[in-house]
Short mmCIF file of N, CA and C in Angstrom, two decimals:
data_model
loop_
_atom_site.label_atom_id
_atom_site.label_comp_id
_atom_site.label_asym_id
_atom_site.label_seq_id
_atom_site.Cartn_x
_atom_site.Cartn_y
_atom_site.Cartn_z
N UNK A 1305 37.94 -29.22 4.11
CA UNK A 1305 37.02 -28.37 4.84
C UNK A 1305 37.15 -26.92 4.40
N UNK A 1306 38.11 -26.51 4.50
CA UNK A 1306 38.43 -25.52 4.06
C UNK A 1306 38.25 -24.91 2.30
N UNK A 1307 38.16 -25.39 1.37
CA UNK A 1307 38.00 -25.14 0.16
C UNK A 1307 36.54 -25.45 0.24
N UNK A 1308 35.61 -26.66 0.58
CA UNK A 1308 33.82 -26.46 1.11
C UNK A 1308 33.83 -24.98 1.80
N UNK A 1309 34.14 -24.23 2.47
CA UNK A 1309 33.75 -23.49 3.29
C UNK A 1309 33.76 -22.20 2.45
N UNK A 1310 34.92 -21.96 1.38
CA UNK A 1310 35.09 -20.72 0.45
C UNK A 1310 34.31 -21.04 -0.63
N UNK A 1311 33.75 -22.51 -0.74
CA UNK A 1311 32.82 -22.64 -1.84
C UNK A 1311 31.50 -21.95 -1.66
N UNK A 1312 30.89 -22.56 -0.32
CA UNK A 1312 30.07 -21.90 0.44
C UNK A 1312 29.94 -20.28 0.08
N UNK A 1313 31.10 -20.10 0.85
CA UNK A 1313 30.90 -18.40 0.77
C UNK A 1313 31.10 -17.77 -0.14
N UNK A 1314 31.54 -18.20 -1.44
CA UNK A 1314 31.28 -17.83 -3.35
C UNK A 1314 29.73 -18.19 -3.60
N UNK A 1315 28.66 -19.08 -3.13
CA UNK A 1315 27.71 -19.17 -3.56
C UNK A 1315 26.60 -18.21 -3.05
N UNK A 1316 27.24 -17.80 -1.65
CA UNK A 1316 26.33 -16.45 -1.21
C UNK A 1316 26.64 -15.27 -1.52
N UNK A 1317 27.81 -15.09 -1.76
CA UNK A 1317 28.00 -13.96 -2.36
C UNK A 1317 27.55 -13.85 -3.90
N UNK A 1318 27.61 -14.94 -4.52
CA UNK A 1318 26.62 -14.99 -5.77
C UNK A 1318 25.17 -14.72 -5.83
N UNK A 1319 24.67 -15.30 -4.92
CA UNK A 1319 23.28 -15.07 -4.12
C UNK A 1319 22.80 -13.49 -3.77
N UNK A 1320 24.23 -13.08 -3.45
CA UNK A 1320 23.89 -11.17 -2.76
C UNK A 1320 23.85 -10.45 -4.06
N UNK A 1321 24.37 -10.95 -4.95
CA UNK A 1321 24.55 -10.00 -6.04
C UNK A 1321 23.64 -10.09 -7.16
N UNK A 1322 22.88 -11.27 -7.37
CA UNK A 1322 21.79 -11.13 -7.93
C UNK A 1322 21.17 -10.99 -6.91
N UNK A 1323 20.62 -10.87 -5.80
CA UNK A 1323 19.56 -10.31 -4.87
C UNK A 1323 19.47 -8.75 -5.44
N UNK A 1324 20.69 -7.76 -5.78
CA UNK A 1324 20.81 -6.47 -5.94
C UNK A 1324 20.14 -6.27 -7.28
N UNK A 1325 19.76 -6.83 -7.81
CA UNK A 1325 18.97 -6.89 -9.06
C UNK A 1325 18.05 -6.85 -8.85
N UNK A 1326 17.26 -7.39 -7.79
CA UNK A 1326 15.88 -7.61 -7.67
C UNK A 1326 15.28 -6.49 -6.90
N UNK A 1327 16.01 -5.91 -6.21
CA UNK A 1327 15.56 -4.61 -5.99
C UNK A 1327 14.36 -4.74 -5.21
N UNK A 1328 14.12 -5.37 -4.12
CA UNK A 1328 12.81 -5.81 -3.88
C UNK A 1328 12.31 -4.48 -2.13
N UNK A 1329 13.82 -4.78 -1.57
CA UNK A 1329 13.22 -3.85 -0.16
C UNK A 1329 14.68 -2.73 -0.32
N UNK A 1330 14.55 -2.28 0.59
CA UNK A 1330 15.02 -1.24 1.33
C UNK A 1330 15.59 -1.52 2.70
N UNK A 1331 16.84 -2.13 2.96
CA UNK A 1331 16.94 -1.84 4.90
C UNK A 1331 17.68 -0.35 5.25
N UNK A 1332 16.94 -0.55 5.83
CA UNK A 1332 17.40 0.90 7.38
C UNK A 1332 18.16 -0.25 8.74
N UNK A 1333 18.95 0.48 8.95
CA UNK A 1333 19.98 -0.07 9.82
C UNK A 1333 20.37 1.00 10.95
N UNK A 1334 20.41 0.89 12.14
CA UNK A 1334 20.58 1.53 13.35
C UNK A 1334 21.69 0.60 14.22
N UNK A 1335 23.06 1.07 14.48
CA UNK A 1335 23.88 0.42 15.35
C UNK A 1335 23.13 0.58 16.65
N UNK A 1336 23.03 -0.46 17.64
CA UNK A 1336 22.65 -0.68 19.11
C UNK A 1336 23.69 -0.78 20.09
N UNK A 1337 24.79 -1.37 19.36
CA UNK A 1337 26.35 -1.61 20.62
C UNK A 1337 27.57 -1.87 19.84
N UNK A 1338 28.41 -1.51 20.31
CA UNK A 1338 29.58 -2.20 19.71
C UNK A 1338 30.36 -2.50 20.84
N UNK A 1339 31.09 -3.43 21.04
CA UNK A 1339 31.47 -4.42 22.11
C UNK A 1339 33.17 -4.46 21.68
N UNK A 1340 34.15 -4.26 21.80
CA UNK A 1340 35.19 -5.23 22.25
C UNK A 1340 35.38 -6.03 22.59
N UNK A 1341 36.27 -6.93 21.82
CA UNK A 1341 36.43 -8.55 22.11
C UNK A 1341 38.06 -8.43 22.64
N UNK A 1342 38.19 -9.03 23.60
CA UNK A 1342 39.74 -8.90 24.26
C UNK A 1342 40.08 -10.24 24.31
N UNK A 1343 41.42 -10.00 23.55
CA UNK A 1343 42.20 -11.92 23.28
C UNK A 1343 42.62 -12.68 24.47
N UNK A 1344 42.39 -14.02 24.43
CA UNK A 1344 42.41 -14.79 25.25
C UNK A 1344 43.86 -14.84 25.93
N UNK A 1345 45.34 -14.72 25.55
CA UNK A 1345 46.58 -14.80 25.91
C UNK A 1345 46.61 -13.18 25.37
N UNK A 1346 46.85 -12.53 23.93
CA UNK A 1346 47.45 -12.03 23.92
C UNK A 1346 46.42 -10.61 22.73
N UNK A 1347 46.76 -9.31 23.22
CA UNK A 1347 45.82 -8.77 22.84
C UNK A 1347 46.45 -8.30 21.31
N UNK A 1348 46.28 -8.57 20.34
CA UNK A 1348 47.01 -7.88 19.18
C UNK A 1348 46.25 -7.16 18.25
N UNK A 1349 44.82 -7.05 18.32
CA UNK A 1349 43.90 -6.08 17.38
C UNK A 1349 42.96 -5.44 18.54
N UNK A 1350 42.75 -4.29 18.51
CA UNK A 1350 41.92 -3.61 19.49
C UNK A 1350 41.28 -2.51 19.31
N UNK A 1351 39.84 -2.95 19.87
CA UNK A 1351 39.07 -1.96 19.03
C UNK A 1351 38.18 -1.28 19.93
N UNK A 1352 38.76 -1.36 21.76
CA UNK A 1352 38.36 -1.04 22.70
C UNK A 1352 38.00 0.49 22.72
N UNK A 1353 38.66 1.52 21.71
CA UNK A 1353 38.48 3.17 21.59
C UNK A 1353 37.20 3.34 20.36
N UNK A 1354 36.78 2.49 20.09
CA UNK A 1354 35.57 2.82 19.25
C UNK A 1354 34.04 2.79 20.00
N UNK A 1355 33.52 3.77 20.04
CA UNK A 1355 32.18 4.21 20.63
C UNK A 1355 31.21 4.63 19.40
N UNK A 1356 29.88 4.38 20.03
CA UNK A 1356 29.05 4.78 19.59
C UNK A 1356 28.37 6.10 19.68
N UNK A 1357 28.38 7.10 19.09
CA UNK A 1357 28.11 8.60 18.90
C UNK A 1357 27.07 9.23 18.26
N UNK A 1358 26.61 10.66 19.20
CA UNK A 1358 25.67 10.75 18.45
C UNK A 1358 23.81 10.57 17.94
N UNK A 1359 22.97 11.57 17.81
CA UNK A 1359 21.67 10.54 17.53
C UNK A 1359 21.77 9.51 16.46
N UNK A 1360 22.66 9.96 15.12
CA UNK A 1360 22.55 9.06 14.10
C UNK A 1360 23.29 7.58 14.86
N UNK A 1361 23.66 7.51 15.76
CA UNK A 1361 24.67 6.32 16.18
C UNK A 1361 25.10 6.23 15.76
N UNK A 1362 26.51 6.80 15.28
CA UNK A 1362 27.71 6.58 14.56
C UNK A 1362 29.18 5.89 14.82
N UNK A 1363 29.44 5.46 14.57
CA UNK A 1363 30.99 4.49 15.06
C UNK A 1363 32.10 5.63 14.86
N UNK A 1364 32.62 5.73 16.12
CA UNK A 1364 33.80 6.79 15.88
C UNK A 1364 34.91 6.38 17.07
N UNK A 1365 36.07 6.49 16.66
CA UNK A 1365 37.26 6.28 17.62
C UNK A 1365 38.34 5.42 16.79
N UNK A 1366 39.61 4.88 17.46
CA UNK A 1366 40.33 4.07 16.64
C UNK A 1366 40.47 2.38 17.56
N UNK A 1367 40.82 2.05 16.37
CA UNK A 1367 41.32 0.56 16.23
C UNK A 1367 42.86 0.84 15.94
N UNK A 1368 43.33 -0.53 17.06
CA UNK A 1368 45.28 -1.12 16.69
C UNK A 1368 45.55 -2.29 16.59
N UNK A 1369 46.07 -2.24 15.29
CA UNK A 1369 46.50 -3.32 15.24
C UNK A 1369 48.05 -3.43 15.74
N UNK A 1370 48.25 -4.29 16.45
CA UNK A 1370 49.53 -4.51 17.10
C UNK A 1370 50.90 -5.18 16.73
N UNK A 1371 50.79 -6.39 15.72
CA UNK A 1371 51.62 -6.81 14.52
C UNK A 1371 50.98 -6.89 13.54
N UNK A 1372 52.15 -6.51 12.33
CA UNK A 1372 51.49 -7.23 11.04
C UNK A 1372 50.91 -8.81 10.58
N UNK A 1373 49.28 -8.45 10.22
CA UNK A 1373 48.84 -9.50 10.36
C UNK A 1373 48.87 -10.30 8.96
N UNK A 1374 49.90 -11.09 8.54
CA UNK A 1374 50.27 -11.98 7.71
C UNK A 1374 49.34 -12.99 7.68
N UNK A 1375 48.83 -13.43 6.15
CA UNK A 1375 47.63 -14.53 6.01
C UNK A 1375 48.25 -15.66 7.13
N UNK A 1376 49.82 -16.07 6.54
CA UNK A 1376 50.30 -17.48 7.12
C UNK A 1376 50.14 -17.81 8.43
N UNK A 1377 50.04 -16.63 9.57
CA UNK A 1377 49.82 -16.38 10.96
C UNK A 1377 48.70 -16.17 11.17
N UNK A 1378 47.96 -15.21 10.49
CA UNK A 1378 46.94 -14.57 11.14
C UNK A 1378 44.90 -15.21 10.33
N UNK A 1379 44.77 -15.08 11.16
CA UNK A 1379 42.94 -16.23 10.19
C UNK A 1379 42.00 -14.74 11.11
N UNK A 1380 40.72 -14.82 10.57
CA UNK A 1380 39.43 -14.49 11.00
C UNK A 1380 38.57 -15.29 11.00
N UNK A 1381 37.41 -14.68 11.69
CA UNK A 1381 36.40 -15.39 11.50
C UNK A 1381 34.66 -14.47 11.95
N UNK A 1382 33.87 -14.89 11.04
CA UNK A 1382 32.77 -14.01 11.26
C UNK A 1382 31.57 -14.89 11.63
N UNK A 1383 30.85 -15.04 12.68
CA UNK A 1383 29.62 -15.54 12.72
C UNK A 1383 28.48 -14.26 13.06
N UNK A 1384 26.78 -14.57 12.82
CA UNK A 1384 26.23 -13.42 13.03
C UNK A 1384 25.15 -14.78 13.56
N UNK A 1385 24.34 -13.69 14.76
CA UNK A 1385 23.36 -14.12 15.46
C UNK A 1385 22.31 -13.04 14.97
N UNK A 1386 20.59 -13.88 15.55
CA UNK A 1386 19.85 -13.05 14.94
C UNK A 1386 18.81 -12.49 16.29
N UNK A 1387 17.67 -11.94 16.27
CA UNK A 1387 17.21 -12.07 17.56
C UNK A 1387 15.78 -11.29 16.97
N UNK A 1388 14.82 -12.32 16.11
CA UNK A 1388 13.73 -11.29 15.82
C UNK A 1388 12.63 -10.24 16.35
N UNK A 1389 12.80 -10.27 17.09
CA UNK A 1389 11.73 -10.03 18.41
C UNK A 1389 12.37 -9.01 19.29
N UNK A 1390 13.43 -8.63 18.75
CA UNK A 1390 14.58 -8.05 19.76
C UNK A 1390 13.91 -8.13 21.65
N UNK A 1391 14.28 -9.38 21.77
CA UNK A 1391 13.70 -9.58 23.25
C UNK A 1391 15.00 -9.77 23.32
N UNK A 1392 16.53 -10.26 23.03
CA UNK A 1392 17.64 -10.61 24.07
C UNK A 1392 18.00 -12.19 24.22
N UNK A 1393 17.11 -12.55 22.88
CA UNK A 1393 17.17 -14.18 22.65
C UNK A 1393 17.56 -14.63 21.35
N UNK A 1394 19.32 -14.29 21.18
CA UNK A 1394 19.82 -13.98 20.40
C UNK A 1394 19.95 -16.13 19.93
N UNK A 1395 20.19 -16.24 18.70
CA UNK A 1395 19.96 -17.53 17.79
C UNK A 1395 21.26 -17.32 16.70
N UNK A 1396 22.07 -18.76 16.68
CA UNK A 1396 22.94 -18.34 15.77
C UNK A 1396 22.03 -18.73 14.36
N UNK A 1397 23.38 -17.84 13.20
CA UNK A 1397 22.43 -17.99 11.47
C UNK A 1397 23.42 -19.07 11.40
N UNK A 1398 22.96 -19.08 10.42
CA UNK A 1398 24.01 -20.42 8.89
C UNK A 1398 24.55 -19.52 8.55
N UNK A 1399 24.82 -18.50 8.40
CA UNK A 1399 25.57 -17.64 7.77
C UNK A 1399 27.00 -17.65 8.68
N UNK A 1400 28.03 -18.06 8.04
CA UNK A 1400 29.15 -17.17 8.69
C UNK A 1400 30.58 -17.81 7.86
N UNK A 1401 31.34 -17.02 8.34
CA UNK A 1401 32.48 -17.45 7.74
C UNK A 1401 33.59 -18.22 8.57
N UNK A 1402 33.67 -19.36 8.64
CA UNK A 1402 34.67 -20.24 9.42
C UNK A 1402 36.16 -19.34 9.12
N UNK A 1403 37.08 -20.01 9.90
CA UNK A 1403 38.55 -19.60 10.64
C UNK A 1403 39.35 -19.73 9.42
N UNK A 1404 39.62 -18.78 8.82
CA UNK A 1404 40.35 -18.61 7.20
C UNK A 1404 41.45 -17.63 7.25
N UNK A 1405 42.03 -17.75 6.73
CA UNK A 1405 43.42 -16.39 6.66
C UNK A 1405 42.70 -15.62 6.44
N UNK A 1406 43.27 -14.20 7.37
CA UNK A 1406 42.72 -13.17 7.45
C UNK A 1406 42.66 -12.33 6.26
N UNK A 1407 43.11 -12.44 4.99
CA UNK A 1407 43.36 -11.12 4.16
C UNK A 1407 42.16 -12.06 2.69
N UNK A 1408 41.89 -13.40 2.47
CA UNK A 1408 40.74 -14.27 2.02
C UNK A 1408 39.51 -13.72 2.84
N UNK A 1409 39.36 -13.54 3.84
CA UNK A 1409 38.25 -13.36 5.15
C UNK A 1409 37.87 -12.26 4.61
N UNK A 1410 38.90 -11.39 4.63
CA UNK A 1410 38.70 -9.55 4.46
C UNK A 1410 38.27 -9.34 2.58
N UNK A 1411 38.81 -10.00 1.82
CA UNK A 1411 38.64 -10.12 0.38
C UNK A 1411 37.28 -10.40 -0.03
N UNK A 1412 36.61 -11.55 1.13
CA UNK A 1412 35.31 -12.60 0.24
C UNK A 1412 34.23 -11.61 1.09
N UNK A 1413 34.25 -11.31 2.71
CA UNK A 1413 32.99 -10.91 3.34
C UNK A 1413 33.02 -9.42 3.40
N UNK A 1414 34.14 -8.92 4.12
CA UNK A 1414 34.02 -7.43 4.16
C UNK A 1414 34.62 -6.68 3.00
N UNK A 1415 35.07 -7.24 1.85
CA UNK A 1415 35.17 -6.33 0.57
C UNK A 1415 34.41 -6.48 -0.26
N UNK A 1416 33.26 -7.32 -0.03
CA UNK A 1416 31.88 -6.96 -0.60
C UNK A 1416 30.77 -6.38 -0.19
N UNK A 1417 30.74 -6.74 1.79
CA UNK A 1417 29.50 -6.15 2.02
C UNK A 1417 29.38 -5.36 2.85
N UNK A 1418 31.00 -5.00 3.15
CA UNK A 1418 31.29 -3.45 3.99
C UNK A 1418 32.00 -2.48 3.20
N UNK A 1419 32.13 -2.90 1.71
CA UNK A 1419 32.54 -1.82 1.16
C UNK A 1419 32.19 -0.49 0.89
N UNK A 1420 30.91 -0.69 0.83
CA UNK A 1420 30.13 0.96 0.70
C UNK A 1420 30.09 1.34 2.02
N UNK A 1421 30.22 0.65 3.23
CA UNK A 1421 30.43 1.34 4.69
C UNK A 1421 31.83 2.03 4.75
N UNK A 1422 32.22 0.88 4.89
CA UNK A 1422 34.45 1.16 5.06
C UNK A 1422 34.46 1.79 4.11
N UNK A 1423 34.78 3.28 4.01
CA UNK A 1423 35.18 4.28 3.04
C UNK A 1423 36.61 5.16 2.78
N UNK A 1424 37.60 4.37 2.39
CA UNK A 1424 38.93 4.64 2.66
C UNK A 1424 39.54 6.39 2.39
N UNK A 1425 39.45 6.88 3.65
CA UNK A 1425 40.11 8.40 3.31
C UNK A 1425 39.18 9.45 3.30
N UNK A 1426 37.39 8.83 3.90
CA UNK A 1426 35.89 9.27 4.22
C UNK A 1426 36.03 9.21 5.50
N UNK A 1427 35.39 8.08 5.77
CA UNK A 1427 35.49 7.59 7.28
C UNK A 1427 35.65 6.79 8.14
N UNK A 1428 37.03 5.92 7.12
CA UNK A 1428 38.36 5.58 7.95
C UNK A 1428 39.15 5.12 7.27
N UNK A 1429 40.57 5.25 7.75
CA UNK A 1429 41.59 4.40 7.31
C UNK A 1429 42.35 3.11 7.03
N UNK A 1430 41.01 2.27 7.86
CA UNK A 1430 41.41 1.05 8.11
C UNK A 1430 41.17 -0.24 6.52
N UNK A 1431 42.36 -0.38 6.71
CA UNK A 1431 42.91 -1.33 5.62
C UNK A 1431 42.14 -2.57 5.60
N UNK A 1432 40.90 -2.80 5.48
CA UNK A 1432 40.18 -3.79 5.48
C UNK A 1432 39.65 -4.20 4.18
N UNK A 1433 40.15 -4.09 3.01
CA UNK A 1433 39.41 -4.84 2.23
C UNK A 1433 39.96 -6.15 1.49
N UNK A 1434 41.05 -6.40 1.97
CA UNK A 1434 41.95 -7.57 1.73
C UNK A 1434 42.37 -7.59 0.64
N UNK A 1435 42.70 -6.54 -0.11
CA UNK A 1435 43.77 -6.25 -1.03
C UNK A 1435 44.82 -5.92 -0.76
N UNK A 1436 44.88 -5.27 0.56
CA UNK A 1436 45.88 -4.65 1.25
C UNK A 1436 46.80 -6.17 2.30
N UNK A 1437 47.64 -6.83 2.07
CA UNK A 1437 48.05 -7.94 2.72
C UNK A 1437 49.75 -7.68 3.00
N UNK A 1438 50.04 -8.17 3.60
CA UNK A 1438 49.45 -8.56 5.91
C UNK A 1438 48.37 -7.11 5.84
N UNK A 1439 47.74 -6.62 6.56
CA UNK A 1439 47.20 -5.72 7.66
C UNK A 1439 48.27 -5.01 8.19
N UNK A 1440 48.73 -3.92 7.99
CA UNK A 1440 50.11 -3.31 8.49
C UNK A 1440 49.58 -3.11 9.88
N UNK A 1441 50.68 -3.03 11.07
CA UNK A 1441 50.65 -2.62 12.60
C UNK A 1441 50.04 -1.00 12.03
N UNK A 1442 49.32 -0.84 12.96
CA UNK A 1442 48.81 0.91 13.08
C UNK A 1442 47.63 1.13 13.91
N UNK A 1443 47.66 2.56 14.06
CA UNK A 1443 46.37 2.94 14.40
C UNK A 1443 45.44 3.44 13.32
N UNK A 1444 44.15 2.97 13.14
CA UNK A 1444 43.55 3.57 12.56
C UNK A 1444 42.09 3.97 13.37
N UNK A 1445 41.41 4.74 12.01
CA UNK A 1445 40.26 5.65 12.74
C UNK A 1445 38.96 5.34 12.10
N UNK A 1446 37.75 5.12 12.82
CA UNK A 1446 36.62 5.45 12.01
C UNK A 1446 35.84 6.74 12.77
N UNK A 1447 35.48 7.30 11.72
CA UNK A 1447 34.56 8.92 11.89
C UNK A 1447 33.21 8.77 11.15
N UNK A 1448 32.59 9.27 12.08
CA UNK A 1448 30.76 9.07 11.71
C UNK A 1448 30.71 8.13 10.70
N UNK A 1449 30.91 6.91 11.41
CA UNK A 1449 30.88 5.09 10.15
C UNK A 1449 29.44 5.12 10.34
N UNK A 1450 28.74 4.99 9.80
CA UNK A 1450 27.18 4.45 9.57
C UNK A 1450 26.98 3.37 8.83
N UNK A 1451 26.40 2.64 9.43
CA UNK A 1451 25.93 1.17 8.02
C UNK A 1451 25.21 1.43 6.66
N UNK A 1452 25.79 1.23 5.73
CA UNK A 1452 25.48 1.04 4.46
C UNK A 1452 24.93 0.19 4.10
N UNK A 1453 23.79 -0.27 3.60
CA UNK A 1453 22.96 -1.52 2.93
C UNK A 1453 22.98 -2.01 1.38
N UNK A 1454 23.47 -1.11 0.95
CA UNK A 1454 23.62 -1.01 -0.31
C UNK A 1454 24.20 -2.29 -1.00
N UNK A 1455 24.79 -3.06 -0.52
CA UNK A 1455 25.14 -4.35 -1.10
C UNK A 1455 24.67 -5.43 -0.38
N UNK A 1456 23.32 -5.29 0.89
CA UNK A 1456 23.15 -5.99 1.39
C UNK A 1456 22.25 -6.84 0.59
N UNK A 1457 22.05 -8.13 0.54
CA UNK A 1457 20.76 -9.31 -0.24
C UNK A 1457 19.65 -9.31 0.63
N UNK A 1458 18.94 -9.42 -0.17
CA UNK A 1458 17.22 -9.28 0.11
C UNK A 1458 16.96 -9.82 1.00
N UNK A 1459 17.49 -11.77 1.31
CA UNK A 1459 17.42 -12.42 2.16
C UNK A 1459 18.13 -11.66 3.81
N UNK A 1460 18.13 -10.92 4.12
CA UNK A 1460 18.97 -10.60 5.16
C UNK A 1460 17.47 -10.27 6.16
N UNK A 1461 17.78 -11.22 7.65
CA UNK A 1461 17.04 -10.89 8.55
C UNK A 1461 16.41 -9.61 9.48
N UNK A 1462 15.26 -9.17 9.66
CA UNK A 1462 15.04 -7.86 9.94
C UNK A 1462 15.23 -8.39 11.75
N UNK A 1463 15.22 -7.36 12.31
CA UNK A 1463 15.16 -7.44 13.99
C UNK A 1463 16.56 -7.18 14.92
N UNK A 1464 16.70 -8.03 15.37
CA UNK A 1464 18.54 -7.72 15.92
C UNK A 1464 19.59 -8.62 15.28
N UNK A 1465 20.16 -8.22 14.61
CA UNK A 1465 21.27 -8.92 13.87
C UNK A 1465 22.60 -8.02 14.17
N UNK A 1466 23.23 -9.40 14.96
CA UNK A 1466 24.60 -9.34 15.82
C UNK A 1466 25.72 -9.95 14.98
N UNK A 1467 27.00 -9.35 14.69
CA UNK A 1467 27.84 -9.70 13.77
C UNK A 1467 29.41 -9.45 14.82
N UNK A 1468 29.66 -11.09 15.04
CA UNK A 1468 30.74 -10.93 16.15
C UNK A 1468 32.24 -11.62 14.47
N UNK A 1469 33.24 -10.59 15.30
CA UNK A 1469 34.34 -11.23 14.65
C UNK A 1469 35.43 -10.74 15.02
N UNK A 1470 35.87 -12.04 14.69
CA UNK A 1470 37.27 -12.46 15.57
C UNK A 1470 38.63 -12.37 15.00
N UNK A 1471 39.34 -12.38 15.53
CA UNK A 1471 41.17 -12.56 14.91
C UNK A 1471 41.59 -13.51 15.49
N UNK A 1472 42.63 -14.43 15.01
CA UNK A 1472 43.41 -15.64 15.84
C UNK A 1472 44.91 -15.13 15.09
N UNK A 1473 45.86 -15.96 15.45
CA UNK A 1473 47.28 -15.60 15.45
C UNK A 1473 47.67 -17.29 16.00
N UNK A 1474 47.77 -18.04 14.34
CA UNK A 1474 47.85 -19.51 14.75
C UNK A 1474 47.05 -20.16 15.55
N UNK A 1475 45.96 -19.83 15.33
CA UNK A 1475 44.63 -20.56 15.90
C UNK A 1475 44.17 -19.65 17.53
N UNK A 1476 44.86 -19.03 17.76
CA UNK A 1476 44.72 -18.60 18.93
C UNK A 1476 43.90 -17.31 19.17
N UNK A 1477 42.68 -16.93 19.84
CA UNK A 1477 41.76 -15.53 19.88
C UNK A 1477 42.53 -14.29 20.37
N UNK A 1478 42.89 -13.45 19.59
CA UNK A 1478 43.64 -12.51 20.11
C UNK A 1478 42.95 -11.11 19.96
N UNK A 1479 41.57 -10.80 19.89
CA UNK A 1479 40.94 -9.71 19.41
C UNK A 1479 39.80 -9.41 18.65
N UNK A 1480 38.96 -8.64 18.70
CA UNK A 1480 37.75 -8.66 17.32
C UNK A 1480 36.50 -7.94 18.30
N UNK A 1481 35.42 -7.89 17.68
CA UNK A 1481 34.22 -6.98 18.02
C UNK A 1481 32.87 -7.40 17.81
N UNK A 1482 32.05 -7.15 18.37
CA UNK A 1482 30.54 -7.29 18.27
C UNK A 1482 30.15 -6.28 18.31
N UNK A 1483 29.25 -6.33 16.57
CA UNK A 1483 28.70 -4.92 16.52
C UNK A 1483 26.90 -5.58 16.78
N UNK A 1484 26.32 -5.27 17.00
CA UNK A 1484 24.74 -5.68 17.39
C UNK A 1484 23.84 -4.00 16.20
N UNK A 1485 22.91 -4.62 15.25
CA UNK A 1485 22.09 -3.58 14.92
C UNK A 1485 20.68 -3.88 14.64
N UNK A 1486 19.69 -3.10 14.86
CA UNK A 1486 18.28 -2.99 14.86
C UNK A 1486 18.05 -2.86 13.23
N UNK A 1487 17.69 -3.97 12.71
CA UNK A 1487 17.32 -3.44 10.81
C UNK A 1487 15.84 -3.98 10.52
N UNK A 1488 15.50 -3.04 9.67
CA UNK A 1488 14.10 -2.74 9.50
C UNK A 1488 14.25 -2.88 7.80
N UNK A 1489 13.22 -3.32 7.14
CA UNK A 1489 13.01 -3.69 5.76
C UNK A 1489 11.95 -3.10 5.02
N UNK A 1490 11.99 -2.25 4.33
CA UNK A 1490 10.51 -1.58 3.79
C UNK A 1490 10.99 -1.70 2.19
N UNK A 1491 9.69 -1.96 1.84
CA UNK A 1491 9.37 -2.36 0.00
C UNK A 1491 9.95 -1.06 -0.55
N UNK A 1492 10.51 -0.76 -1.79
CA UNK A 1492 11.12 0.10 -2.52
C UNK A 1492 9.58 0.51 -3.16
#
């Protein structure tokens, strides 16, 4: 299951990167919420001090991580819901990334398509691109984070697209966030 599931997510990320070739739209992206996810037993990543700021809506405040999060212990996981109509009738995608060691998780999804967002030593510190393994304990910060599209694929849904993700610690939910954003698509 597990080696299907990273196959999977090598063929979309193959998919995003010739999409960037084609050059076809433009998204504009507006954060709507960002949510804290609080772990079921035990809280060890927390991202309860991050607010939304600002007219540009910007992500600012910190995240803690509470132990070092070691692949062998620690997994993620990313699913995204969509909601075209932004009525509040949110639909899960096919898109997501099943329950994988966390520093594979951080390597395949967010060190490709939050890299031009997550700007290390810009606007924030946080060790997310899964080169960096375990996840050291710390506080870190994001300052006026804005979404970047720039590596996003063509195929990506316009309307409300909700991107919840999680941390476990031996299978167990211990933390993670829902960011919810309004994206709009116009021809280049």
């Amino acid at each position: 299951m597990k080696l299907s599931a990273v196959l999977v997510l090598h063929l979309l990320l193959l998919r995003a990167k010739l999409s960037l070739g084609w050059g076809l739209y433009m998204f504009t992206v507006r954060i709507t919420s960002f949510e804290s996810l609080a772990g079921l037993e035990k809280h060890l990543i927390d991202f309860h001090n991050i607010s939304i700021v600002g007219e540009d809506h910007a992500l600012n405040g910190t995240a803690r991580i509470l132990e070092d999060m070691d692949p062998k212990q620690f997994q993620m996981s990313i699913d995204f819901q969509h909601d075209p109509r932004l009525s509040e009738q949110w639909r899960p995608m096919i898109l997501s990334v099943p329950i994988v060691d966390v520093c594979t998780a951080m390597r395949l999804f967010v060190g490709t398509y939050a890299k031009t967002t997550l700007r290390q030593g810009e606007n924030t510190n946080l060790p997310f691109t899964g080169n960096e393994c375990p996840l050291p304990q710390g506080v870190y910060y994001v300052q006026n984070l804005l979404i970047n599209t720039e590596t996003w694929p063509d195929l990506t849904p316009v309307g409300g697209l909700r991107l919840n993700m999680r941390f476990y610690k031996l299978g167990s939910f211990v933390g993670g966030f829902r960011l919810t954003l309004h994206v709009e698509r116009k021809p280049v």
